[in-house]
mmCIF file with all atom_site columns, C-alpha atoms in Angstrom:
data_model
loop_
_atom_site.group_PDB
_atom_site.id
_atom_site.type_symbol
_atom_site.label_atom_id
_atom_site.label_alt_id
_atom_site.label_comp_id
_atom_site.label_asym_id
_atom_site.label_entity_id
_atom_site.label_seq_id
_atom_site.pdbx_PDB_ins_code
_atom_site.Cartn_x
_atom_site.Cartn_y
_atom_site.Cartn_z
_atom_site.occupancy
_atom_site.B_iso_or_equiv
_atom_site.pdbx_formal_charge
_atom_site.auth_seq_id
_atom_site.auth_comp_id
_atom_site.auth_asym_id
_atom_site.auth_atom_id
_atom_site.pdbx_PDB_model_num
ATOM 1   C CA . LYS M 1 1   ? 6.358   9.121   15.435  1.00 0.00 ? 1201 LYS M CA 1
ATOM 2   C CA . ALA M 1 2   ? 2.778   9.015   16.280  1.00 0.00 ? 1202 ALA M CA 1
ATOM 3   C CA . GLY M 1 3   ? 0.785   6.013   15.154  1.00 0.00 ? 1203 GLY M CA 1
ATOM 4   C CA . VAL M 1 4   ? -2.711  5.844   13.493  1.00 0.00 ? 1204 VAL M CA 1
ATOM 5   C CA . THR M 1 5   ? -5.385  7.324   15.817  1.00 0.00 ? 1205 THR M CA 1
ATOM 6   C CA . GLN M 1 6   ? -9.054  6.640   15.881  1.00 0.00 ? 1206 GLN M CA 1
ATOM 7   C CA . THR M 1 7   ? -11.779 8.410   17.490  1.00 0.00 ? 1207 THR M CA 1
ATOM 8   C CA . PRO M 1 8   ? -14.019 7.647   19.354  1.00 0.00 ? 1208 PRO M CA 1
ATOM 9   C CA . ARG M 1 9   ? -12.683 4.292   20.745  1.00 0.00 ? 1209 ARG M CA 1
ATOM 10  C CA . TYR M 1 10  ? -16.234 3.050   21.718  1.00 0.00 ? 1210 TYR M CA 1
ATOM 11  C CA . LEU M 1 11  ? -19.620 4.032   20.510  1.00 0.00 ? 1211 LEU M CA 1
ATOM 12  C CA . ILE M 1 12  ? -23.116 2.938   21.174  1.00 0.00 ? 1212 ILE M CA 1
ATOM 13  C CA . LYS M 1 13  ? -25.949 3.804   19.015  1.00 0.00 ? 1213 LYS M CA 1
ATOM 14  C CA . THR M 1 14  ? -29.496 2.521   18.217  1.00 0.00 ? 1214 THR M CA 1
ATOM 15  C CA . ARG M 1 15  ? -30.848 1.017   15.134  1.00 0.00 ? 1215 ARG M CA 1
ATOM 16  C CA . GLY M 1 16  ? -31.804 3.691   12.449  1.00 0.00 ? 1216 GLY M CA 1
ATOM 17  C CA . GLN M 1 17  ? -29.106 6.288   13.687  1.00 0.00 ? 1217 GLN M CA 1
ATOM 18  C CA . GLN M 1 18  ? -26.152 7.199   11.776  1.00 0.00 ? 1218 GLN M CA 1
ATOM 19  C CA . VAL M 1 19  ? -22.614 7.471   12.940  1.00 0.00 ? 1219 VAL M CA 1
ATOM 20  C CA . THR M 1 20  ? -19.309 8.945   11.862  1.00 0.00 ? 1220 THR M CA 1
ATOM 21  C CA . LEU M 1 21  ? -15.863 7.613   12.727  1.00 0.00 ? 1221 LEU M CA 1
ATOM 22  C CA . SER M 1 22  ? -12.586 9.387   12.394  1.00 0.00 ? 1222 SER M CA 1
ATOM 23  C CA . CYS M 1 23  ? -8.978  8.347   11.491  1.00 0.00 ? 1223 CYS M CA 1
ATOM 24  C CA . SER M 1 24  ? -5.918  10.192  11.562  1.00 0.00 ? 1224 SER M CA 1
ATOM 25  C CA . PRO M 1 25  ? -3.151  8.527   9.641   1.00 0.00 ? 1225 PRO M CA 1
ATOM 26  C CA . ILE M 1 26  ? 0.613   8.521   10.391  1.00 0.00 ? 1226 ILE M CA 1
ATOM 27  C CA . SER M 1 27  ? 2.279   11.664  9.380   1.00 0.00 ? 1227 SER M CA 1
ATOM 28  C CA . GLY M 1 28  ? 3.252   11.592  5.644   1.00 0.00 ? 1228 GLY M CA 1
ATOM 29  C CA . HIS M 1 29  ? 0.822   8.597   4.794   1.00 0.00 ? 1229 HIS M CA 1
ATOM 30  C CA . ARG M 1 30  ? -1.591  9.627   2.079   1.00 0.00 ? 1230 ARG M CA 1
ATOM 31  C CA . SER M 1 31  ? -3.609  6.347   1.942   1.00 0.00 ? 1231 SER M CA 1
ATOM 32  C CA . VAL M 1 32  ? -6.267  5.477   4.332   1.00 0.00 ? 1232 VAL M CA 1
ATOM 33  C CA . SER M 1 33  ? -8.218  2.128   4.288   1.00 0.00 ? 1233 SER M CA 1
ATOM 34  C CA . TRP M 1 34  ? -11.055 1.088   6.361   1.00 0.00 ? 1234 TRP M CA 1
ATOM 35  C CA . TYR M 1 35  ? -11.897 -2.487  7.610   1.00 0.00 ? 1235 TYR M CA 1
ATOM 36  C CA . GLN M 1 36  ? -14.682 -3.984  9.436   1.00 0.00 ? 1236 GLN M CA 1
ATOM 37  C CA . GLN M 1 37  ? -14.142 -6.811  11.850  1.00 0.00 ? 1237 GLN M CA 1
ATOM 38  C CA . THR M 1 38  ? -16.975 -9.032  13.008  1.00 0.00 ? 1238 THR M CA 1
ATOM 39  C CA . PRO M 1 39  ? -16.861 -12.516 14.815  1.00 0.00 ? 1239 PRO M CA 1
ATOM 40  C CA . GLY M 1 40  ? -18.956 -13.885 11.875  1.00 0.00 ? 1240 GLY M CA 1
ATOM 41  C CA . GLN M 1 41  ? -17.344 -12.366 8.718   1.00 0.00 ? 1241 GLN M CA 1
ATOM 42  C CA . GLY M 1 42  ? -13.868 -11.686 10.085  1.00 0.00 ? 1242 GLY M CA 1
ATOM 43  C CA . LEU M 1 43  ? -11.796 -8.737  8.738   1.00 0.00 ? 1243 LEU M CA 1
ATOM 44  C CA . GLN M 1 44  ? -13.346 -7.187  5.515   1.00 0.00 ? 1244 GLN M CA 1
ATOM 45  C CA . PHE M 1 45  ? -12.296 -4.247  3.593   1.00 0.00 ? 1245 PHE M CA 1
ATOM 46  C CA . LEU M 1 46  ? -14.595 -1.464  3.237   1.00 0.00 ? 1246 LEU M CA 1
ATOM 47  C CA . PHE M 1 47  ? -12.832 1.245   1.251   1.00 0.00 ? 1247 PHE M CA 1
ATOM 48  C CA . GLU M 1 48  ? -9.527  3.042   0.611   1.00 0.00 ? 1248 GLU M CA 1
ATOM 49  C CA . TYR M 1 49  ? -8.962  6.720   0.162   1.00 0.00 ? 1249 TYR M CA 1
ATOM 50  C CA . PHE M 1 50  ? -5.836  8.413   -1.458  1.00 0.00 ? 1250 PHE M CA 1
ATOM 51  C CA . SER M 1 51  ? -5.409  12.081  -1.990  1.00 0.00 ? 1251 SER M CA 1
ATOM 52  C CA . GLU M 1 52  ? -9.159  12.825  -1.205  1.00 0.00 ? 1252 GLU M CA 1
ATOM 53  C CA . THR M 1 53  ? -10.286 10.169  -3.808  1.00 0.00 ? 1253 THR M CA 1
ATOM 54  C CA . GLN M 1 54  ? -11.784 6.781   -3.153  1.00 0.00 ? 1254 GLN M CA 1
ATOM 55  C CA . ARG M 1 55  ? -9.583  4.342   -4.977  1.00 0.00 ? 1255 ARG M CA 1
ATOM 56  C CA . ASN M 1 56  ? -10.942 1.007   -3.835  1.00 0.00 ? 1256 ASN M CA 1
ATOM 57  C CA . LYS M 1 57  ? -14.207 -0.025  -2.569  1.00 0.00 ? 1257 LYS M CA 1
ATOM 58  C CA . GLY M 1 58  ? -15.367 -3.373  -0.849  1.00 0.00 ? 1258 GLY M CA 1
ATOM 59  C CA . ASN M 1 59  ? -18.669 -4.938  -1.039  1.00 0.00 ? 1259 ASN M CA 1
ATOM 60  C CA . PHE M 1 60  ? -20.488 -3.195  1.410   1.00 0.00 ? 1260 PHE M CA 1
ATOM 61  C CA . PRO M 1 61  ? -24.077 -1.371  0.875   1.00 0.00 ? 1261 PRO M CA 1
ATOM 62  C CA . GLY M 1 62  ? -24.290 2.403   0.099   1.00 0.00 ? 1262 GLY M CA 1
ATOM 63  C CA . ARG M 1 63  ? -25.042 3.075   3.778   1.00 0.00 ? 1263 ARG M CA 1
ATOM 64  C CA . PHE M 1 64  ? -21.303 2.877   4.273   1.00 0.00 ? 1264 PHE M CA 1
ATOM 65  C CA . SER M 1 65  ? -19.436 6.010   2.991   1.00 0.00 ? 1265 SER M CA 1
ATOM 66  C CA . GLY M 1 66  ? -16.238 7.704   3.687   1.00 0.00 ? 1266 GLY M CA 1
ATOM 67  C CA . ARG M 1 67  ? -14.144 10.672  2.608   1.00 0.00 ? 1267 ARG M CA 1
ATOM 68  C CA . GLN M 1 68  ? -10.622 12.120  3.131   1.00 0.00 ? 1268 GLN M CA 1
ATOM 69  C CA . PHE M 1 69  ? -9.751  15.555  3.822   1.00 0.00 ? 1269 PHE M CA 1
ATOM 70  C CA . SER M 1 70  ? -6.602  17.504  2.563   1.00 0.00 ? 1270 SER M CA 1
ATOM 71  C CA . ASN M 1 71  ? -4.614  16.699  5.549   1.00 0.00 ? 1271 ASN M CA 1
ATOM 72  C CA . SER M 1 72  ? -5.182  12.869  4.882   1.00 0.00 ? 1272 SER M CA 1
ATOM 73  C CA . ARG M 1 73  ? -7.581  12.489  7.878   1.00 0.00 ? 1273 ARG M CA 1
ATOM 74  C CA . SER M 1 74  ? -10.504 10.345  6.972   1.00 0.00 ? 1274 SER M CA 1
ATOM 75  C CA . GLU M 1 75  ? -13.974 9.769   8.248   1.00 0.00 ? 1275 GLU M CA 1
ATOM 76  C CA . MET M 1 76  ? -16.355 7.039   7.616   1.00 0.00 ? 1276 MET M CA 1
ATOM 77  C CA . ASN M 1 77  ? -20.138 7.247   7.899   1.00 0.00 ? 1277 ASN M CA 1
ATOM 78  C CA . VAL M 1 78  ? -22.787 4.531   8.399   1.00 0.00 ? 1278 VAL M CA 1
ATOM 79  C CA . SER M 1 79  ? -26.308 5.798   7.911   1.00 0.00 ? 1279 SER M CA 1
ATOM 80  C CA . THR M 1 80  ? -29.441 3.926   9.073   1.00 0.00 ? 1280 THR M CA 1
ATOM 81  C CA . LEU M 1 81  ? -27.579 1.732   11.417  1.00 0.00 ? 1281 LEU M CA 1
ATOM 82  C CA . GLU M 1 82  ? -28.608 -1.956  11.727  1.00 0.00 ? 1282 GLU M CA 1
ATOM 83  C CA . LEU M 1 83  ? -27.824 -4.493  14.407  1.00 0.00 ? 1283 LEU M CA 1
ATOM 84  C CA . GLY M 1 84  ? -25.396 -6.184  12.033  1.00 0.00 ? 1284 GLY M CA 1
ATOM 85  C CA . ASP M 1 85  ? -23.285 -3.188  11.901  1.00 0.00 ? 1285 ASP M CA 1
ATOM 86  C CA . SER M 1 86  ? -21.857 -3.876  15.279  1.00 0.00 ? 1286 SER M CA 1
ATOM 87  C CA . ALA M 1 87  ? -18.237 -4.398  14.781  1.00 0.00 ? 1287 ALA M CA 1
ATOM 88  C CA . LEU M 1 88  ? -14.761 -3.188  15.302  1.00 0.00 ? 1288 LEU M CA 1
ATOM 89  C CA . TYR M 1 89  ? -13.898 -0.570  12.647  1.00 0.00 ? 1289 TYR M CA 1
ATOM 90  C CA . LEU M 1 90  ? -10.275 -0.419  11.978  1.00 0.00 ? 1290 LEU M CA 1
ATOM 91  C CA . CYS M 1 91  ? -8.396  2.265   9.812   1.00 0.00 ? 1291 CYS M CA 1
ATOM 92  C CA . ALA M 1 92  ? -5.021  1.711   8.295   1.00 0.00 ? 1292 ALA M CA 1
ATOM 93  C CA . SER M 1 93  ? -2.606  4.049   6.905   1.00 0.00 ? 1293 SER M CA 1
ATOM 94  C CA . SER M 1 94  ? 0.056   3.620   4.299   1.00 0.00 ? 1294 SER M CA 1
ATOM 95  C CA . LYS M 1 95  ? 2.885   5.637   2.713   1.00 0.00 ? 1295 LYS M CA 1
ATOM 96  C CA . ASN M 1 96  ? 3.252   3.379   -0.289  1.00 0.00 ? 1296 ASN M CA 1
ATOM 97  C CA . TYR M 1 97  ? 1.455   0.111   -1.346  1.00 0.00 ? 1297 TYR M CA 1
ATOM 98  C CA . ASN M 1 98  ? 3.815   -2.086  0.523   1.00 0.00 ? 1298 ASN M CA 1
ATOM 99  C CA . GLU M 1 99  ? 2.282   -2.060  4.196   1.00 0.00 ? 1299 GLU M CA 1
ATOM 100 C CA . GLN M 1 100 ? -0.419  -1.008  6.143   1.00 0.00 ? 1300 GLN M CA 1
ATOM 101 C CA . PHE M 1 101 ? -0.204  0.296   9.879   1.00 0.00 ? 1301 PHE M CA 1
ATOM 102 C CA . PHE M 1 102 ? -3.460  -0.102  11.793  1.00 0.00 ? 1302 PHE M CA 1
ATOM 103 C CA . GLY M 1 103 ? -5.131  2.117   14.475  1.00 0.00 ? 1303 GLY M CA 1
ATOM 104 C CA . PRO M 1 104 ? -6.534  0.858   17.659  1.00 0.00 ? 1304 PRO M CA 1
ATOM 105 C CA . GLY M 1 105 ? -10.154 0.696   16.133  1.00 0.00 ? 1305 GLY M CA 1
ATOM 106 C CA . THR M 1 106 ? -13.545 1.904   17.150  1.00 0.00 ? 1306 THR M CA 1
ATOM 107 C CA . ARG M 1 107 ? -15.880 -0.594  18.720  1.00 0.00 ? 1307 ARG M CA 1
ATOM 108 C CA . LEU M 1 108 ? -19.409 0.202   17.585  1.00 0.00 ? 1308 LEU M CA 1
ATOM 109 C CA . THR M 1 109 ? -22.353 -1.477  19.251  1.00 0.00 ? 1309 THR M CA 1
ATOM 110 C CA . VAL M 1 110 ? -25.889 -0.995  17.617  1.00 0.00 ? 1310 VAL M CA 1
ATOM 111 C CA . LEU M 1 111 ? -28.632 -1.648  19.928  1.00 0.00 ? 1311 LEU M CA 1
ATOM 112 C CA . ALA B 2 1   ? -10.757 -13.666 -6.623  1.00 0.00 ? 484  ALA B CA 1
ATOM 113 C CA . GLN B 2 2   ? -8.275  -13.707 -3.879  1.00 0.00 ? 485  GLN B CA 1
ATOM 114 C CA . LYS B 2 3   ? -8.491  -16.011 -0.760  1.00 0.00 ? 486  LYS B CA 1
ATOM 115 C CA . VAL B 2 4   ? -6.542  -16.648 2.263   1.00 0.00 ? 487  VAL B CA 1
ATOM 116 C CA . THR B 2 5   ? -7.121  -19.646 4.360   1.00 0.00 ? 488  THR B CA 1
ATOM 117 C CA . GLN B 2 6   ? -5.812  -20.223 7.930   1.00 0.00 ? 489  GLN B CA 1
ATOM 118 C CA . ALA B 2 7   ? -7.047  -23.741 8.756   1.00 0.00 ? 490  ALA B CA 1
ATOM 119 C CA . GLN B 2 8   ? -6.137  -23.739 12.384  1.00 0.00 ? 491  GLN B CA 1
ATOM 120 C CA . THR B 2 9   ? -8.761  -21.797 14.395  1.00 0.00 ? 492  THR B CA 1
ATOM 121 C CA . GLU B 2 10  ? -7.180  -22.265 17.740  1.00 0.00 ? 493  GLU B CA 1
ATOM 122 C CA . ILE B 2 11  ? -3.720  -23.523 18.900  1.00 0.00 ? 494  ILE B CA 1
ATOM 123 C CA . SER B 2 12  ? -2.914  -24.043 22.421  1.00 0.00 ? 495  SER B CA 1
ATOM 124 C CA . VAL B 2 13  ? 0.753   -24.680 23.556  1.00 0.00 ? 496  VAL B CA 1
ATOM 125 C CA . VAL B 2 14  ? 2.856   -24.610 26.654  1.00 0.00 ? 497  VAL B CA 1
ATOM 126 C CA . GLU B 2 15  ? 5.495   -21.818 27.189  1.00 0.00 ? 498  GLU B CA 1
ATOM 127 C CA . LYS B 2 16  ? 8.727   -22.598 25.407  1.00 0.00 ? 499  LYS B CA 1
ATOM 128 C CA . GLU B 2 17  ? 7.201   -24.966 22.828  1.00 0.00 ? 500  GLU B CA 1
ATOM 129 C CA . ASP B 2 18  ? 7.598   -24.069 19.086  1.00 0.00 ? 501  ASP B CA 1
ATOM 130 C CA . VAL B 2 19  ? 4.431   -23.380 17.258  1.00 0.00 ? 502  VAL B CA 1
ATOM 131 C CA . THR B 2 20  ? 3.682   -22.954 13.455  1.00 0.00 ? 503  THR B CA 1
ATOM 132 C CA . LEU B 2 21  ? 0.745   -21.160 12.095  1.00 0.00 ? 504  LEU B CA 1
ATOM 133 C CA . ASP B 2 22  ? -0.338  -22.109 8.509   1.00 0.00 ? 505  ASP B CA 1
ATOM 134 C CA . CYS B 2 23  ? -1.458  -19.860 5.960   1.00 0.00 ? 506  CYS B CA 1
ATOM 135 C CA . VAL B 2 24  ? -2.459  -20.698 2.341   1.00 0.00 ? 507  VAL B CA 1
ATOM 136 C CA . TYR B 2 25  ? -3.420  -18.148 -0.198  1.00 0.00 ? 508  TYR B CA 1
ATOM 137 C CA . GLU B 2 26  ? -5.102  -17.933 -3.771  1.00 0.00 ? 509  GLU B CA 1
ATOM 138 C CA . THR B 2 27  ? -4.455  -15.174 -6.358  1.00 0.00 ? 510  THR B CA 1
ATOM 139 C CA . ARG B 2 28  ? -4.136  -14.867 -10.021 1.00 0.00 ? 511  ARG B CA 1
ATOM 140 C CA . ASP B 2 29  ? -1.762  -11.842 -9.730  1.00 0.00 ? 512  ASP B CA 1
ATOM 141 C CA . THR B 2 30  ? 1.895   -12.519 -10.307 1.00 0.00 ? 513  THR B CA 1
ATOM 142 C CA . THR B 2 31  ? 2.769   -9.461  -8.076  1.00 0.00 ? 514  THR B CA 1
ATOM 143 C CA . TYR B 2 32  ? 1.457   -9.653  -4.653  1.00 0.00 ? 515  TYR B CA 1
ATOM 144 C CA . TYR B 2 33  ? 2.279   -9.214  -1.001  1.00 0.00 ? 516  TYR B CA 1
ATOM 145 C CA . LEU B 2 34  ? 1.754   -11.382 1.870   1.00 0.00 ? 517  LEU B CA 1
ATOM 146 C CA . PHE B 2 35  ? 1.528   -10.139 5.568   1.00 0.00 ? 518  PHE B CA 1
ATOM 147 C CA . TRP B 2 36  ? 1.245   -11.391 9.008   1.00 0.00 ? 519  TRP B CA 1
ATOM 148 C CA . TYR B 2 37  ? -0.255  -9.402  11.765  1.00 0.00 ? 520  TYR B CA 1
ATOM 149 C CA . LYS B 2 38  ? -0.864  -9.897  15.370  1.00 0.00 ? 521  LYS B CA 1
ATOM 150 C CA . GLN B 2 39  ? -4.028  -8.939  17.298  1.00 0.00 ? 522  GLN B CA 1
ATOM 151 C CA . PRO B 2 40  ? -3.716  -8.792  21.034  1.00 0.00 ? 523  PRO B CA 1
ATOM 152 C CA . PRO B 2 41  ? -6.763  -8.537  23.141  1.00 0.00 ? 524  PRO B CA 1
ATOM 153 C CA . SER B 2 42  ? -6.752  -4.724  22.773  1.00 0.00 ? 525  SER B CA 1
ATOM 154 C CA . GLY B 2 43  ? -7.795  -5.133  19.219  1.00 0.00 ? 526  GLY B CA 1
ATOM 155 C CA . GLU B 2 44  ? -5.088  -3.159  17.372  1.00 0.00 ? 527  GLU B CA 1
ATOM 156 C CA . LEU B 2 45  ? -3.491  -5.155  14.386  1.00 0.00 ? 528  LEU B CA 1
ATOM 157 C CA . VAL B 2 46  ? 0.293   -5.106  14.832  1.00 0.00 ? 529  VAL B CA 1
ATOM 158 C CA . PHE B 2 47  ? 2.282   -5.416  11.751  1.00 0.00 ? 530  PHE B CA 1
ATOM 159 C CA . LEU B 2 48  ? 4.851   -8.391  11.882  1.00 0.00 ? 531  LEU B CA 1
ATOM 160 C CA . ILE B 2 49  ? 6.055   -9.026  8.340   1.00 0.00 ? 532  ILE B CA 1
ATOM 161 C CA . ARG B 2 50  ? 5.569   -8.294  4.707   1.00 0.00 ? 533  ARG B CA 1
ATOM 162 C CA . ARG B 2 51  ? 6.881   -10.448 1.783   1.00 0.00 ? 534  ARG B CA 1
ATOM 163 C CA . ASN B 2 52  ? 6.638   -9.813  -1.867  1.00 0.00 ? 535  ASN B CA 1
ATOM 164 C CA . SER B 2 53  ? 5.834   -12.432 -4.286  1.00 0.00 ? 536  SER B CA 1
ATOM 165 C CA . PHE B 2 54  ? 9.291   -12.215 -5.896  1.00 0.00 ? 537  PHE B CA 1
ATOM 166 C CA . ASP B 2 55  ? 11.192  -12.809 -2.891  1.00 0.00 ? 538  ASP B CA 1
ATOM 167 C CA . GLU B 2 56  ? 11.004  -16.499 -1.584  1.00 0.00 ? 539  GLU B CA 1
ATOM 168 C CA . GLN B 2 57  ? 13.735  -16.069 0.917   1.00 0.00 ? 540  GLN B CA 1
ATOM 169 C CA . ASN B 2 58  ? 12.747  -17.218 4.401   1.00 0.00 ? 541  ASN B CA 1
ATOM 170 C CA . GLU B 2 59  ? 13.165  -14.550 7.174   1.00 0.00 ? 542  GLU B CA 1
ATOM 171 C CA . ILE B 2 60  ? 13.904  -14.918 10.737  1.00 0.00 ? 543  ILE B CA 1
ATOM 172 C CA . SER B 2 61  ? 13.409  -12.019 13.155  1.00 0.00 ? 544  SER B CA 1
ATOM 173 C CA . GLY B 2 62  ? 14.298  -13.238 16.838  1.00 0.00 ? 545  GLY B CA 1
ATOM 174 C CA . ARG B 2 63  ? 11.960  -15.897 17.779  1.00 0.00 ? 546  ARG B CA 1
ATOM 175 C CA . TYR B 2 64  ? 9.852   -15.472 14.723  1.00 0.00 ? 547  TYR B CA 1
ATOM 176 C CA . SER B 2 65  ? 10.493  -16.918 11.228  1.00 0.00 ? 548  SER B CA 1
ATOM 177 C CA . TRP B 2 66  ? 8.609   -17.173 8.052   1.00 0.00 ? 549  TRP B CA 1
ATOM 178 C CA . ASN B 2 67  ? 8.430   -19.858 5.531   1.00 0.00 ? 550  ASN B CA 1
ATOM 179 C CA . PHE B 2 68  ? 7.203   -18.664 1.824   1.00 0.00 ? 551  PHE B CA 1
ATOM 180 C CA . GLN B 2 69  ? 6.689   -21.296 -0.675  1.00 0.00 ? 552  GLN B CA 1
ATOM 181 C CA . LYS B 2 70  ? 5.211   -20.346 -3.857  1.00 0.00 ? 553  LYS B CA 1
ATOM 182 C CA . SER B 2 71  ? 5.017   -23.861 -5.107  1.00 0.00 ? 554  SER B CA 1
ATOM 183 C CA . THR B 2 72  ? 2.246   -24.564 -2.470  1.00 0.00 ? 555  THR B CA 1
ATOM 184 C CA . SER B 2 73  ? 1.023   -21.112 -1.998  1.00 0.00 ? 556  SER B CA 1
ATOM 185 C CA . SER B 2 74  ? 1.787   -20.978 1.653   1.00 0.00 ? 557  SER B CA 1
ATOM 186 C CA . PHE B 2 75  ? 3.347   -18.399 3.915   1.00 0.00 ? 558  PHE B CA 1
ATOM 187 C CA . ASN B 2 76  ? 3.841   -20.148 7.297   1.00 0.00 ? 559  ASN B CA 1
ATOM 188 C CA . PHE B 2 77  ? 4.755   -18.514 10.399  1.00 0.00 ? 560  PHE B CA 1
ATOM 189 C CA . THR B 2 78  ? 6.829   -20.187 13.303  1.00 0.00 ? 561  THR B CA 1
ATOM 190 C CA . ILE B 2 79  ? 7.361   -18.834 16.745  1.00 0.00 ? 562  ILE B CA 1
ATOM 191 C CA . THR B 2 80  ? 10.234  -20.501 18.511  1.00 0.00 ? 563  THR B CA 1
ATOM 192 C CA . ALA B 2 81  ? 10.259  -21.037 22.230  1.00 0.00 ? 564  ALA B CA 1
ATOM 193 C CA . SER B 2 82  ? 6.780   -19.410 22.575  1.00 0.00 ? 565  SER B CA 1
ATOM 194 C CA . GLN B 2 83  ? 6.057   -17.098 25.553  1.00 0.00 ? 566  GLN B CA 1
ATOM 195 C CA . VAL B 2 84  ? 2.923   -16.124 27.324  1.00 0.00 ? 567  VAL B CA 1
ATOM 196 C CA . VAL B 2 85  ? 3.153   -12.623 25.579  1.00 0.00 ? 568  VAL B CA 1
ATOM 197 C CA . ASP B 2 86  ? 2.728   -14.380 22.301  1.00 0.00 ? 569  ASP B CA 1
ATOM 198 C CA . SER B 2 87  ? -1.036  -15.082 23.157  1.00 0.00 ? 570  SER B CA 1
ATOM 199 C CA . ALA B 2 88  ? -2.926  -13.350 20.492  1.00 0.00 ? 571  ALA B CA 1
ATOM 200 C CA . VAL B 2 89  ? -4.965  -13.850 17.280  1.00 0.00 ? 572  VAL B CA 1
ATOM 201 C CA . TYR B 2 90  ? -2.526  -14.001 14.351  1.00 0.00 ? 573  TYR B CA 1
ATOM 202 C CA . PHE B 2 91  ? -3.838  -13.003 10.873  1.00 0.00 ? 574  PHE B CA 1
ATOM 203 C CA . CYS B 2 92  ? -2.261  -13.712 7.489   1.00 0.00 ? 575  CYS B CA 1
ATOM 204 C CA . ALA B 2 93  ? -3.179  -11.316 4.715   1.00 0.00 ? 576  ALA B CA 1
ATOM 205 C CA . LEU B 2 94  ? -2.826  -10.884 0.983   1.00 0.00 ? 577  LEU B CA 1
ATOM 206 C CA . GLY B 2 95  ? -2.619  -7.844  -1.237  1.00 0.00 ? 578  GLY B CA 1
ATOM 207 C CA . SER B 2 96  ? -2.341  -8.064  -4.826  1.00 0.00 ? 579  SER B CA 1
ATOM 208 C CA . GLY B 2 97  ? -2.811  -5.944  -8.039  1.00 0.00 ? 580  GLY B CA 1
ATOM 209 C CA . GLU B 2 98  ? -2.052  -2.421  -8.427  1.00 0.00 ? 581  GLU B CA 1
ATOM 210 C CA . THR B 2 99  ? -2.672  -1.342  -5.055  1.00 0.00 ? 582  THR B CA 1
ATOM 211 C CA . SER B 2 100 ? -1.423  -4.336  -3.398  1.00 0.00 ? 583  SER B CA 1
ATOM 212 C CA . GLY B 2 101 ? -0.865  -3.011  -0.036  1.00 0.00 ? 584  GLY B CA 1
ATOM 213 C CA . SER B 2 102 ? -3.861  -0.860  0.440   1.00 0.00 ? 585  SER B CA 1
ATOM 214 C CA . ARG B 2 103 ? -6.623  -3.575  -0.088  1.00 0.00 ? 586  ARG B CA 1
ATOM 215 C CA . LEU B 2 104 ? -5.917  -6.695  2.021   1.00 0.00 ? 587  LEU B CA 1
ATOM 216 C CA . THR B 2 105 ? -7.837  -9.978  2.140   1.00 0.00 ? 588  THR B CA 1
ATOM 217 C CA . PHE B 2 106 ? -7.426  -11.357 5.548   1.00 0.00 ? 589  PHE B CA 1
ATOM 218 C CA . GLY B 2 107 ? -7.536  -15.044 6.570   1.00 0.00 ? 590  GLY B CA 1
ATOM 219 C CA . GLU B 2 108 ? -9.919  -16.074 9.413   1.00 0.00 ? 591  GLU B CA 1
ATOM 220 C CA . GLY B 2 109 ? -7.247  -15.729 12.020  1.00 0.00 ? 592  GLY B CA 1
ATOM 221 C CA . THR B 2 110 ? -5.470  -18.336 14.450  1.00 0.00 ? 593  THR B CA 1
ATOM 222 C CA . GLN B 2 111 ? -6.096  -17.815 18.164  1.00 0.00 ? 594  GLN B CA 1
ATOM 223 C CA . LEU B 2 112 ? -2.886  -18.937 19.723  1.00 0.00 ? 595  LEU B CA 1
ATOM 224 C CA . THR B 2 113 ? -2.859  -19.360 23.581  1.00 0.00 ? 596  THR B CA 1
ATOM 225 C CA . VAL B 2 114 ? 0.370   -19.873 25.336  1.00 0.00 ? 597  VAL B CA 1
ATOM 226 C CA . ASN B 2 115 ? 0.171   -21.359 28.669  1.00 0.00 ? 598  ASN B CA 1
ATOM 227 C CA . PRO B 2 116 ? 2.644   -20.944 31.432  1.00 0.00 ? 599  PRO B CA 1
#
């Protein structure tokens, strides 16, 4: 059974640009959550999607957005990138509310 | 508000030693889930265990064991006879409320180094 996949694995952008990250959940999982991991703030919840609807949102500015497609694949977008957006972005999928399985992450560097 | 505290930032042990990673949580919800994840240098979070708030039985899985105590709001993780491959960052996490598993609050993590 394939795990959660995230693309790209590494990304370098400059300030002011925008970026789109992709996440494909485990087959049969309808919930996808996104997390940001930085050395200073640790692991923080961004948002969660279920059946193409955003169900939960963390405390991040509106520059961070996401969506989910009918096949449960999800994308997150960050507009007007700032240096502080450099982080490891982790996606997790869940079949029910009991556990989440994480992907390998996308490491974003903003120069 | 929910909070998870892992007071040990770094732990260093010698192979074959036992090591316990501490986790203290705060939540007002009566239904919640506690998790432990392992993050090796590759970055992927590896699921280790999930425990719900109604099940205080301790669990053992090979060299790993978990001690859940609601009275002290703690969910500690012990590795017996540690090995070099156990070296990683370990995270304790809490999920509560209606979507208890889909929105997790993580602790700061404990960097475990097992030396040969």
